Short mmCIF file of C-alpha atoms and ligand atoms in Angstrom, two decimals:
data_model
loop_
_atom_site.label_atom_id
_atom_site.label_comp_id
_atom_site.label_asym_id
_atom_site.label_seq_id
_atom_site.Cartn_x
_atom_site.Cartn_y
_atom_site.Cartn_z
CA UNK Y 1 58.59 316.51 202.58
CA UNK Y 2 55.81 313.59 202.81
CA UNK Y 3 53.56 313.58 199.96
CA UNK Y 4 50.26 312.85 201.16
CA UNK Y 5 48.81 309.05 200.16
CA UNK Y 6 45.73 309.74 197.91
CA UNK Y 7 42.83 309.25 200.16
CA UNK Y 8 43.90 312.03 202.04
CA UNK Y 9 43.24 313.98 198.50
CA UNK Y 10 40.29 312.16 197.19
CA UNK Y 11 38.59 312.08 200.46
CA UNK Y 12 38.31 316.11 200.94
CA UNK Y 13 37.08 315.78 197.13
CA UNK Y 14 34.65 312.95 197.57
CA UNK Y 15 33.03 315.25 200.18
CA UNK Y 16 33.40 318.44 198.17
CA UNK Y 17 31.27 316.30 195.40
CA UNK Y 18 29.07 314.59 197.40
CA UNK Y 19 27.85 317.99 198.61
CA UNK Y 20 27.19 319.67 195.62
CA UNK Y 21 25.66 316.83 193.96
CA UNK Y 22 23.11 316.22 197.01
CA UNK Y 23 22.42 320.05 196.97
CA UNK Y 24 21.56 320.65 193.51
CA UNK Y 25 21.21 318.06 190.25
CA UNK Y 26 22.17 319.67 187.12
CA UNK Y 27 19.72 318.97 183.61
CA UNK Y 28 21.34 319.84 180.78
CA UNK Y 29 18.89 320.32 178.11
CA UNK Y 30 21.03 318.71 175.37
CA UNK Y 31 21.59 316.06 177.19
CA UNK Y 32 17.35 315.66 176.28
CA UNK Y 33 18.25 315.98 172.83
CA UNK Y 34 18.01 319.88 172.36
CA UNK Y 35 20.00 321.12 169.92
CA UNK Y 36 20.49 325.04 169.29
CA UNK Y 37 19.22 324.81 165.40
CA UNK Y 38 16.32 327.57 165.72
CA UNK Y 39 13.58 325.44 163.21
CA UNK Y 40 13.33 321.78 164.86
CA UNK Y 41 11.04 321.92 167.62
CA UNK Y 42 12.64 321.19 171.36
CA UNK Y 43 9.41 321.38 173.33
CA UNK Y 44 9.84 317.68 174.17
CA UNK Y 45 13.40 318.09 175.12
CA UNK Y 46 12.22 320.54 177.81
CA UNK Y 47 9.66 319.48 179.07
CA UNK Y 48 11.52 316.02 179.73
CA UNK Y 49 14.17 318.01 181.41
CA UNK Y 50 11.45 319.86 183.80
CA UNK Y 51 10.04 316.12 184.46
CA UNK Y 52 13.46 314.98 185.85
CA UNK Y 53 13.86 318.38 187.84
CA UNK Y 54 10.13 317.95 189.21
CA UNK Y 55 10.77 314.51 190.27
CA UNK Y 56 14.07 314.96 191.70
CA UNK Y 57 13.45 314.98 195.62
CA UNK Y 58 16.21 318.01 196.22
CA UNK Y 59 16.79 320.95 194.54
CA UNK Y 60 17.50 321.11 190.65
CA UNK Y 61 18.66 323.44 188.08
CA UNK Y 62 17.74 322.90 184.06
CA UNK Y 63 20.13 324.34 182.37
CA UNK Y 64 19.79 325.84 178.75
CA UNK Y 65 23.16 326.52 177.06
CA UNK Y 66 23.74 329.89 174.18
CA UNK Y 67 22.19 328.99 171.45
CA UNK Y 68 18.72 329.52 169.76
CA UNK Y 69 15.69 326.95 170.50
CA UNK Y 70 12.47 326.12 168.93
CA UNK Y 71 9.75 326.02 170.99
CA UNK Y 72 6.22 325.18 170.18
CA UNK Y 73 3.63 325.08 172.99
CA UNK Y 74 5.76 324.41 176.10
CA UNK Y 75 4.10 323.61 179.94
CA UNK Y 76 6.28 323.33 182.77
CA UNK Y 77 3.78 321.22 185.20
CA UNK Y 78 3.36 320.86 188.75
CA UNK Y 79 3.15 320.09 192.00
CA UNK Y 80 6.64 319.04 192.10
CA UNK Y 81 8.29 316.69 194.79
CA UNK Y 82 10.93 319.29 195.60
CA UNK Y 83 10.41 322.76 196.07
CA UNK Y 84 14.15 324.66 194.32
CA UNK Y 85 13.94 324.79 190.59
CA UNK Y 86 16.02 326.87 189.27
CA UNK Y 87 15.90 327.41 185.23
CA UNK Y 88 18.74 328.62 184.25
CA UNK Y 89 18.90 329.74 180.84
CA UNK Y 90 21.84 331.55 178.61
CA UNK Y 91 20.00 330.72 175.22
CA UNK Y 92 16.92 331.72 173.31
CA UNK Y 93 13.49 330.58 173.20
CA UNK Y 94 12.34 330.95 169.56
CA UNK Y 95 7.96 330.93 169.61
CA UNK Y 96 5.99 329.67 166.63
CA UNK Y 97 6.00 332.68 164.18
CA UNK Y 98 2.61 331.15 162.40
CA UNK Y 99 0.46 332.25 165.77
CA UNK Y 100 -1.33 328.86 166.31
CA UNK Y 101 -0.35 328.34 169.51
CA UNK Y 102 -3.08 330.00 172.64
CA UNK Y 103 -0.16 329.97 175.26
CA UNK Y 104 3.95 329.91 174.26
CA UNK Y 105 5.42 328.80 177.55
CA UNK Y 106 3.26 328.25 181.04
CA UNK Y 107 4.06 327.19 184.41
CA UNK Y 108 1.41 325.82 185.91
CA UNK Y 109 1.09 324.88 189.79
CA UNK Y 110 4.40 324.74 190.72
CA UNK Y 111 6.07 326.30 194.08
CA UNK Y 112 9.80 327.73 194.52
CA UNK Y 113 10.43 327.74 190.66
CA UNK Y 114 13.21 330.68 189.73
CA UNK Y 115 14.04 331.15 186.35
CA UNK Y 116 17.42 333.52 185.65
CA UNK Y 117 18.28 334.96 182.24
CA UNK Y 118 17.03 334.07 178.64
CA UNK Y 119 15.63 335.71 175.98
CA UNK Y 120 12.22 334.71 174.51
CA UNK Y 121 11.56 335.35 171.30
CA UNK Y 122 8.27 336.32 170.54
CA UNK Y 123 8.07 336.61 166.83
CA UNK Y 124 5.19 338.62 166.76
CA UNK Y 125 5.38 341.25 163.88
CA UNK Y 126 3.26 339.35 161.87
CA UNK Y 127 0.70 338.88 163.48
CA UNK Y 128 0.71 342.52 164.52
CA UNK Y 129 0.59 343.59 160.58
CA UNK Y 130 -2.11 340.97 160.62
CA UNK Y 131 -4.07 342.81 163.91
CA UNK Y 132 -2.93 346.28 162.50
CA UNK Y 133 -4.59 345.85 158.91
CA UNK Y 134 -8.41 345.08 160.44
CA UNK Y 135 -8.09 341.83 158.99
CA UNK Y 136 -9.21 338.37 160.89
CA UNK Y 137 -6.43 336.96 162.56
CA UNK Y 138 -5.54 334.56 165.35
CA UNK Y 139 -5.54 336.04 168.78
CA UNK Y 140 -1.70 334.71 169.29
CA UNK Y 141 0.13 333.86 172.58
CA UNK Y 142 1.34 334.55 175.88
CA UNK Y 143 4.85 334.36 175.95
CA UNK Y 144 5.56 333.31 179.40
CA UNK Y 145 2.79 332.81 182.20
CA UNK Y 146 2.62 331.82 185.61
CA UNK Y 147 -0.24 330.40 186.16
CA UNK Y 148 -1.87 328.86 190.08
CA UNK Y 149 1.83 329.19 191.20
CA UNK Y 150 3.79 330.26 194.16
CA UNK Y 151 7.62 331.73 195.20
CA UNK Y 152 8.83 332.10 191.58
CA UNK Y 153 11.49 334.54 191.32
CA UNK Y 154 12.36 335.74 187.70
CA UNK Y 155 15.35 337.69 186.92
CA UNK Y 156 17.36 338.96 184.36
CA UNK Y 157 14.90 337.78 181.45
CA UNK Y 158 14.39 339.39 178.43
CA UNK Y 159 11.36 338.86 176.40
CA UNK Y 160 10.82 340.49 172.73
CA UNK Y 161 8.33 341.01 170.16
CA UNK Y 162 5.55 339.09 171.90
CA UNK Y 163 2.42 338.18 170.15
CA UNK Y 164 -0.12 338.60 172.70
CA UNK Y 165 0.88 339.94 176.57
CA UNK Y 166 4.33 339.31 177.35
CA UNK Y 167 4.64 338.04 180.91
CA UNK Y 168 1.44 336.84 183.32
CA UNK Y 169 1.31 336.40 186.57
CA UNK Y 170 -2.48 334.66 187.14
CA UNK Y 171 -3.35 333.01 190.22
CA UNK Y 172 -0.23 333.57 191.70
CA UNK Y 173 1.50 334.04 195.50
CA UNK Y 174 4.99 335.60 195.95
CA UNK Y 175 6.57 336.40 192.90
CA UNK Y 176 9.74 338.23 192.40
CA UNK Y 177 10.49 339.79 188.94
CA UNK Y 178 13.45 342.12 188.74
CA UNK Y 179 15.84 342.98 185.90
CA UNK Y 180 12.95 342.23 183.15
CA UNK Y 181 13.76 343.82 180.09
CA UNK Y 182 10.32 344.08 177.34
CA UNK Y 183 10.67 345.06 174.18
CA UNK Y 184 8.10 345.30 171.43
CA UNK Y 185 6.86 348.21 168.82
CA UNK Y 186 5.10 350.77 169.72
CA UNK Y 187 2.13 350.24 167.62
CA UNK Y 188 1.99 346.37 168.47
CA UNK Y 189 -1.38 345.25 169.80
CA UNK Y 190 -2.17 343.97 172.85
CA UNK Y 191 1.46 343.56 173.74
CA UNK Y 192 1.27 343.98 177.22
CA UNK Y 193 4.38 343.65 179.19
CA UNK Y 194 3.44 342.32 182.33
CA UNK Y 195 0.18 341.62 183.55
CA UNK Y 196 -0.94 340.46 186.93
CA UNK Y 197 -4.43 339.02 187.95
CA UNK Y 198 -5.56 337.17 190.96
CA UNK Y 199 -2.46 337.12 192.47
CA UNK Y 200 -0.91 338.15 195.77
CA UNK Y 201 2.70 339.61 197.10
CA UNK Y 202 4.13 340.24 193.56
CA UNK Y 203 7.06 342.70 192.85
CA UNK Y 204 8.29 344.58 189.84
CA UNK Y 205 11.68 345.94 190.32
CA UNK Y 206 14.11 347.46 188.31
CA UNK Y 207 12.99 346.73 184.74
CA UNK Y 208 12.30 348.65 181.56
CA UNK Y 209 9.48 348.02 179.43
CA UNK Y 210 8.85 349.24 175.66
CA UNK Y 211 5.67 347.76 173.97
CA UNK Y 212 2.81 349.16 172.01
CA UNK Y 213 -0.33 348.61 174.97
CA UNK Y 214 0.43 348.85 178.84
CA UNK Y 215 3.78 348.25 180.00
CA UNK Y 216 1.89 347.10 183.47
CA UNK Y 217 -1.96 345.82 183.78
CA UNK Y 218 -2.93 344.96 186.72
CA UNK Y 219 -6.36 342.84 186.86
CA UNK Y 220 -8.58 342.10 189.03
CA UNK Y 221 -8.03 340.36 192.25
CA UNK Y 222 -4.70 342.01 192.77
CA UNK Y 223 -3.64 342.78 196.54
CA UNK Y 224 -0.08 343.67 197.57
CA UNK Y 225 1.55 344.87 195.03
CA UNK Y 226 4.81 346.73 194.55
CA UNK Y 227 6.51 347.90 190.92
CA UNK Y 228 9.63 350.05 191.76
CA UNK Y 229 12.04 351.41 189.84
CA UNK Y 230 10.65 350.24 186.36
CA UNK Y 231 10.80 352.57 183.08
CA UNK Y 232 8.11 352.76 180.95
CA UNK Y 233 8.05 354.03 177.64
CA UNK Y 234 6.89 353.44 174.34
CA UNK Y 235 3.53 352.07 175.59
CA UNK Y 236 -0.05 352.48 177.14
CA UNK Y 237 1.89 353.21 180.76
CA UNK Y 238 0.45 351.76 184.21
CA UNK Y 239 -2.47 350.73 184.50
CA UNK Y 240 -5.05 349.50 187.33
CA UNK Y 241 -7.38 347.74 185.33
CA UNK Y 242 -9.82 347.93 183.07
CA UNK Y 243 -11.70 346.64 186.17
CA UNK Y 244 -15.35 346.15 186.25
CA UNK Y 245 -16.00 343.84 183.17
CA UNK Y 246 -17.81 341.76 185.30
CA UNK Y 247 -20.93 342.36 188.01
CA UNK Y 248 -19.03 339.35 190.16
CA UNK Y 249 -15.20 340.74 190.59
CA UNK Y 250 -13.06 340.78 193.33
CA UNK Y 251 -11.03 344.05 193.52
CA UNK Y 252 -7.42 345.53 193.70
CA UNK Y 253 -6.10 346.53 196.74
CA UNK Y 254 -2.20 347.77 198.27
CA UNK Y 255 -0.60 348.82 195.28
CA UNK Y 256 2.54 350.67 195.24
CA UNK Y 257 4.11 352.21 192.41
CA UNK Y 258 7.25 354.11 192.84
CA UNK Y 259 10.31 355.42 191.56
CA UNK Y 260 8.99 354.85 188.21
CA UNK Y 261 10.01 357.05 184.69
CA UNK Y 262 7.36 356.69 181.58
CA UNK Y 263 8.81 358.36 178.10
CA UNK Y 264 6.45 359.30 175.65
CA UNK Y 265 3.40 357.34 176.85
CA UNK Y 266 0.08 357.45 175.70
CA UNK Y 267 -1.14 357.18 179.69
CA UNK Y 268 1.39 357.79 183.33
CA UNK Y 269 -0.62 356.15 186.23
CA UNK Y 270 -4.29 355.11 185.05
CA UNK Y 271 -7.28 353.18 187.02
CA UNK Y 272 -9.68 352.41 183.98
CA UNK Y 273 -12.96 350.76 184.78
CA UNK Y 274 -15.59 349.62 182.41
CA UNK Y 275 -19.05 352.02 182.66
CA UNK Y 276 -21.40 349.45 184.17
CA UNK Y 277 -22.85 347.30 187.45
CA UNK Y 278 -19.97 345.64 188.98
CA UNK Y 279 -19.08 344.40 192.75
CA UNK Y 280 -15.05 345.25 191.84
CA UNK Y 281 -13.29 347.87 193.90
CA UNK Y 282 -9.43 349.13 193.64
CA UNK Y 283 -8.31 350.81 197.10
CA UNK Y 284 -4.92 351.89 198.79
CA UNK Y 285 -2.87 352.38 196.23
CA UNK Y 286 0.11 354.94 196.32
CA UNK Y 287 1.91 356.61 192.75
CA UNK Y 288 4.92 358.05 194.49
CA UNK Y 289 8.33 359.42 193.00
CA UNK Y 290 7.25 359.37 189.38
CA UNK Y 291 8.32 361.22 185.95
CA UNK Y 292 6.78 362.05 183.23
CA UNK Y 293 8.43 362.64 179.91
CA UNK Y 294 6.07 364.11 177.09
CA UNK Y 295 2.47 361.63 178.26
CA UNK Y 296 -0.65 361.78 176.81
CA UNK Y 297 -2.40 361.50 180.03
CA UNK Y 298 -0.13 361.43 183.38
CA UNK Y 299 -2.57 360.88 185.68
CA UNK Y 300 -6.22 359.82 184.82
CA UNK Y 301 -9.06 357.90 186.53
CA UNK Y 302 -11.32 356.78 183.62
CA UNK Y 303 -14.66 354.90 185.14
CA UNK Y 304 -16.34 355.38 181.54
CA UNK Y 305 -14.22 352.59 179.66
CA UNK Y 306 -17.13 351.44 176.71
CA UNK Y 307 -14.81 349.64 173.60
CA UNK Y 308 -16.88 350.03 170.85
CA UNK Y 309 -19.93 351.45 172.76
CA UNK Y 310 -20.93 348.06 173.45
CA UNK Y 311 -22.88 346.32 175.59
CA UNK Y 312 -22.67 349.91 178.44
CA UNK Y 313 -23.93 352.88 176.67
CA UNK Y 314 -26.18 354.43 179.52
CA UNK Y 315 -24.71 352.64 182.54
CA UNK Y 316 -22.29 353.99 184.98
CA UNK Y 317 -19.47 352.05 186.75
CA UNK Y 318 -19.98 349.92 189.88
CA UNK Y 319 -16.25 349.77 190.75
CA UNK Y 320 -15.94 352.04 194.05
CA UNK Y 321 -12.45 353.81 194.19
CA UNK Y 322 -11.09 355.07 197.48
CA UNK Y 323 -7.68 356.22 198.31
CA UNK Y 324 -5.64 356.53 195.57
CA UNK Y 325 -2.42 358.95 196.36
CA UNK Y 326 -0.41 360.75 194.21
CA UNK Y 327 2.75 361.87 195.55
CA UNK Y 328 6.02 363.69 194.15
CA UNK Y 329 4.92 363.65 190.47
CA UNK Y 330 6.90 365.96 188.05
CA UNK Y 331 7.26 367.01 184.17
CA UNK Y 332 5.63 367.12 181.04
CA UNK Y 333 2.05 366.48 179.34
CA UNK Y 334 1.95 365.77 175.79
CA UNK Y 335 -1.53 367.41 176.26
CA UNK Y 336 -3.69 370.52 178.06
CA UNK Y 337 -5.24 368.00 180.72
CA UNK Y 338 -2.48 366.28 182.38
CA UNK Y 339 -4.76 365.13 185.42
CA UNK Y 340 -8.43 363.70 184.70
CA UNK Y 341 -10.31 361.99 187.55
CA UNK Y 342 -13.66 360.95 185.54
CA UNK Y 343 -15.11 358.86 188.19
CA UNK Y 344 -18.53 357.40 188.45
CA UNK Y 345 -21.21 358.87 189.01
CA UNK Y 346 -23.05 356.37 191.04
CA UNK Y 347 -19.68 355.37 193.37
CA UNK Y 348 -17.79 358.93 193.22
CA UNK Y 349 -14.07 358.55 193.95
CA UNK Y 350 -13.34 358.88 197.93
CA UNK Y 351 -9.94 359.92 198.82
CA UNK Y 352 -8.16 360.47 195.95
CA UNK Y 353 -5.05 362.99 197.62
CA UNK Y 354 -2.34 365.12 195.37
CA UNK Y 355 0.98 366.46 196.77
CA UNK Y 356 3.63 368.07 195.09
CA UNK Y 357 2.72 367.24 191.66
CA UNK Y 358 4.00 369.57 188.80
CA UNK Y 359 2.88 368.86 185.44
CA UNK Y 360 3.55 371.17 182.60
CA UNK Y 361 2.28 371.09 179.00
CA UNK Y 362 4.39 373.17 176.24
CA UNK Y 363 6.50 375.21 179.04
CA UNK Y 364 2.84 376.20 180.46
CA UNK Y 365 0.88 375.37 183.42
CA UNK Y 366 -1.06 372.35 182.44
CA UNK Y 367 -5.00 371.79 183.45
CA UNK Y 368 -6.90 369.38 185.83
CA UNK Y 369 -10.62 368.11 185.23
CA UNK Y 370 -12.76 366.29 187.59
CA UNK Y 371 -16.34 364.97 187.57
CA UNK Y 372 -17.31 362.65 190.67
CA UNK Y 373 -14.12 363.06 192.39
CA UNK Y 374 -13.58 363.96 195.99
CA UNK Y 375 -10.01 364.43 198.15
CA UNK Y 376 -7.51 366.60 199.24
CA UNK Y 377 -4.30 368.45 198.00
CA UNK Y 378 -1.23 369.55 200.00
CA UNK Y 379 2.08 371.16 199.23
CA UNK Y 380 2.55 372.40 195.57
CA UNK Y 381 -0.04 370.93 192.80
CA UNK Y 382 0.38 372.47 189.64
CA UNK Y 383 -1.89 371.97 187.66
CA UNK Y 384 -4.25 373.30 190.52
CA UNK Y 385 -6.70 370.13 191.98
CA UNK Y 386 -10.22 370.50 191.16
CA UNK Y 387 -10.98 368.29 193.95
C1 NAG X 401 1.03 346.00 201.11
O1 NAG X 401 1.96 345.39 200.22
C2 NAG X 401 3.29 345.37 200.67
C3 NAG X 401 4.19 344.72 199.66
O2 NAG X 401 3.61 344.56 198.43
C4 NAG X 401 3.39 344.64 201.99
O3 NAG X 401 4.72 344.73 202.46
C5 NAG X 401 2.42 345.23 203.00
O4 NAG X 401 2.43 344.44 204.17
C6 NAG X 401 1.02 345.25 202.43
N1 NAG X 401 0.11 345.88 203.35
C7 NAG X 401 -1.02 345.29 203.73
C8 NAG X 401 -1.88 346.12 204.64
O5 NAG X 401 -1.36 344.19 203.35
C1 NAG X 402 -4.54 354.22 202.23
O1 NAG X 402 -3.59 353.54 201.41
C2 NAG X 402 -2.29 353.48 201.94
C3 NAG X 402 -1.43 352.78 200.94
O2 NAG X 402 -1.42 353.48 199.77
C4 NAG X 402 -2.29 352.74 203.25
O3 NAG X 402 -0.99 352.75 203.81
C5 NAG X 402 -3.28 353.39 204.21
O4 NAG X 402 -3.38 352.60 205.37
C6 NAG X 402 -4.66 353.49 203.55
N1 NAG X 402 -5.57 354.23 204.42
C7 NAG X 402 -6.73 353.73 204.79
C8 NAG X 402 -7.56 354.62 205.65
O5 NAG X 402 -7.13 352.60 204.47
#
């Protein structure tokens, strides 16, 4: 049998290269100088890789090998001149634990960025003994944010023990996270795990979140939103809002939240709105498939939200709420009230409909309260609407 001359090898191969290579560049971060060593800081190293990827006129992938990296204040800068970064990261991102840092790691204008795996390392406890004793401490940082930013797609990530919120989404069109996992104390501060703000088309899927203040907070200027198939649990639960801090706001409207579990949480689904003048608004959203294990509060509308009695002592909320449904919502209230629509008195909530909800607290039919509140109730509602 003929043996084939070598071109006819090495020409199929040349091609088989020459394809991959113009599809995708590869930046390894060590080949930036980042080494795995957990105490010298590699911001520089990555940020010098997401330079090359930004510049690079096709698609590009950054790649971050096992290992544990030092990052102080990171930013991943756009506008790009290709639209396909992918981050892919099988290492961790170590944060500053001494807290002087406002964000950790921020992408900022950048389109068709998707990051896949990673753990960040928040190294927050500190600063939550610090928070937790009254004393005067530094606010901390976000651990990840998207900031003015569109497609990004983040998956399989894993963030811990962050010192301030753990993932934002600010400003943002079209973004994909699935397969988050959020882990933090239950008593940590502030902690939020993700939190979403003047941003459009975002999705929450299949994720589990554990922190001490609301596993989602959804801020204002929030449209088209879907979270599906997330558990919840320690934490402040989901939560639309607080809304209404400000007279000027734009509201929250289309929000979906299915399929979702939350385990001994101090709230299920909340809308929480500050007790004064605002122009804000949160509309057509749907709770659907949800339950509750042992929660403070399942399902609660508070429009009195006052920290500290400051500054709205006498006023009444300006954020109007209209159709909010609650639909297939079963088990357990850690307290009597499991359903508390407090709505303003000025704007009363328009409406609001229940069916099939079952909440029980101690093996007992649970109770409803409603002040302001208008809508409808079909199928079974236990406990019985006081709409
Ligand atoms: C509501 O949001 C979902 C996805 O988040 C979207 O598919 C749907 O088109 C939106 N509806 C409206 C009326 O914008
Ligand atoms: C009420 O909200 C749902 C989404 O939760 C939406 O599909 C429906 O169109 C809204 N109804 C009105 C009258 O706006």
């Amino acid at each position: 049998m003929a043996i084939p001359s070598t071109p006819f090898i090495l020409l199929p191969l040349f091609f088989f290269f020459f394809f991959f290579s113009v599809s995708s560049t590869t930046f390894n971060i060590v080949d930036f100088g980042a080494k795995p060593d957990s105490k010298t800081d590699m911001s520089k190293a990555f940020e010098e890789a997401w330079t090359s990827a930004c510049r690079a006129s096709t698609a590009a992938t950054i790649y971050v090998p096992k290992g544990r990296y030092y990052l102080s204040t990171t930013t991943f800068n756009g506008p790009c001149s290709n639209n396909d970064i992918t981050m892919h990261v099988d290492g961790t991102l170590v944060a500053p634990s001494d807290y002087g840092v406002e964000n950790w790691i921020t992408f900022r204008h950048v389109d068709g960025v998707s990051v896949f795996g990673g753990v960040l390392d928040g190294q927050g406890a500190g600063l939550w003994d610090c928070k937790n004793s009254h004393k005067s401490c530094p606010l901390g940082a976000t651990s990840l944010e998207f900031s003015n930013s569109k497609n990004i797609i983040v998956s399989g990530l894993t963030s811990l023990n962050s010192q301030m919120f753990h993932i934002v989404a600010n400003g943002c069109q079209n973004v994909k996270m699935q397969g988050i996992k959020i882990s933090a104390a239950g008593n940590s501060p502030n902690t939020d795990g993700i939190h979403v703000a003047l941003s459009s088309q975002v999705t929450i899927i299949s994720s589990s979140i554990s922190t001490g203040d609301d596993c989602i907070s959804v801020g204002p200027g929030t449209s088209n939103l879907w979270i599906e198939n997330v558990a919840c649990g320690p934490g402040h639960g989901i939560s639309i809002g607080s809304l209404g801090k400000d007279v000027e706001e734009d509201g929250v409207q289309n929000v979906t939240v299915k399929t979702t579990t939350f385990t001994n949480t101090q709230n299920g689904v909340r809308i929480k709105t500050w007790g004064k003048p605002s122009k804000g608004f949160a509309r057509n959203i749907l709770f659907q498939d949800i339950i509750m294990n042992n929660v403070q509060n399942p399902i609660i509308i508070d429009q009195n939200y006052c920290p500290n009695n400051k500054g709205c002592p006498g006023q009444v909320s300006g954020v109007e709420i209209s159709n909010v449904s609650y639909q297939n919502i079963h088990g357990t209230s850690a307290t009597q009230v499991a359903m508390k629509f407090d709505c303003s008195s000025k704007f009363p909530c328009r409406g609001i409909t229940l069916e099939d909800v079952k909440l029980s607290y101690k093996n007992d039919v649970a109770e409803a309260s409603c002040s302001n509140a208008d809508g409808t109730a079909a199928g079974l509602v236990q406990p019985s609407s006081c709409l």
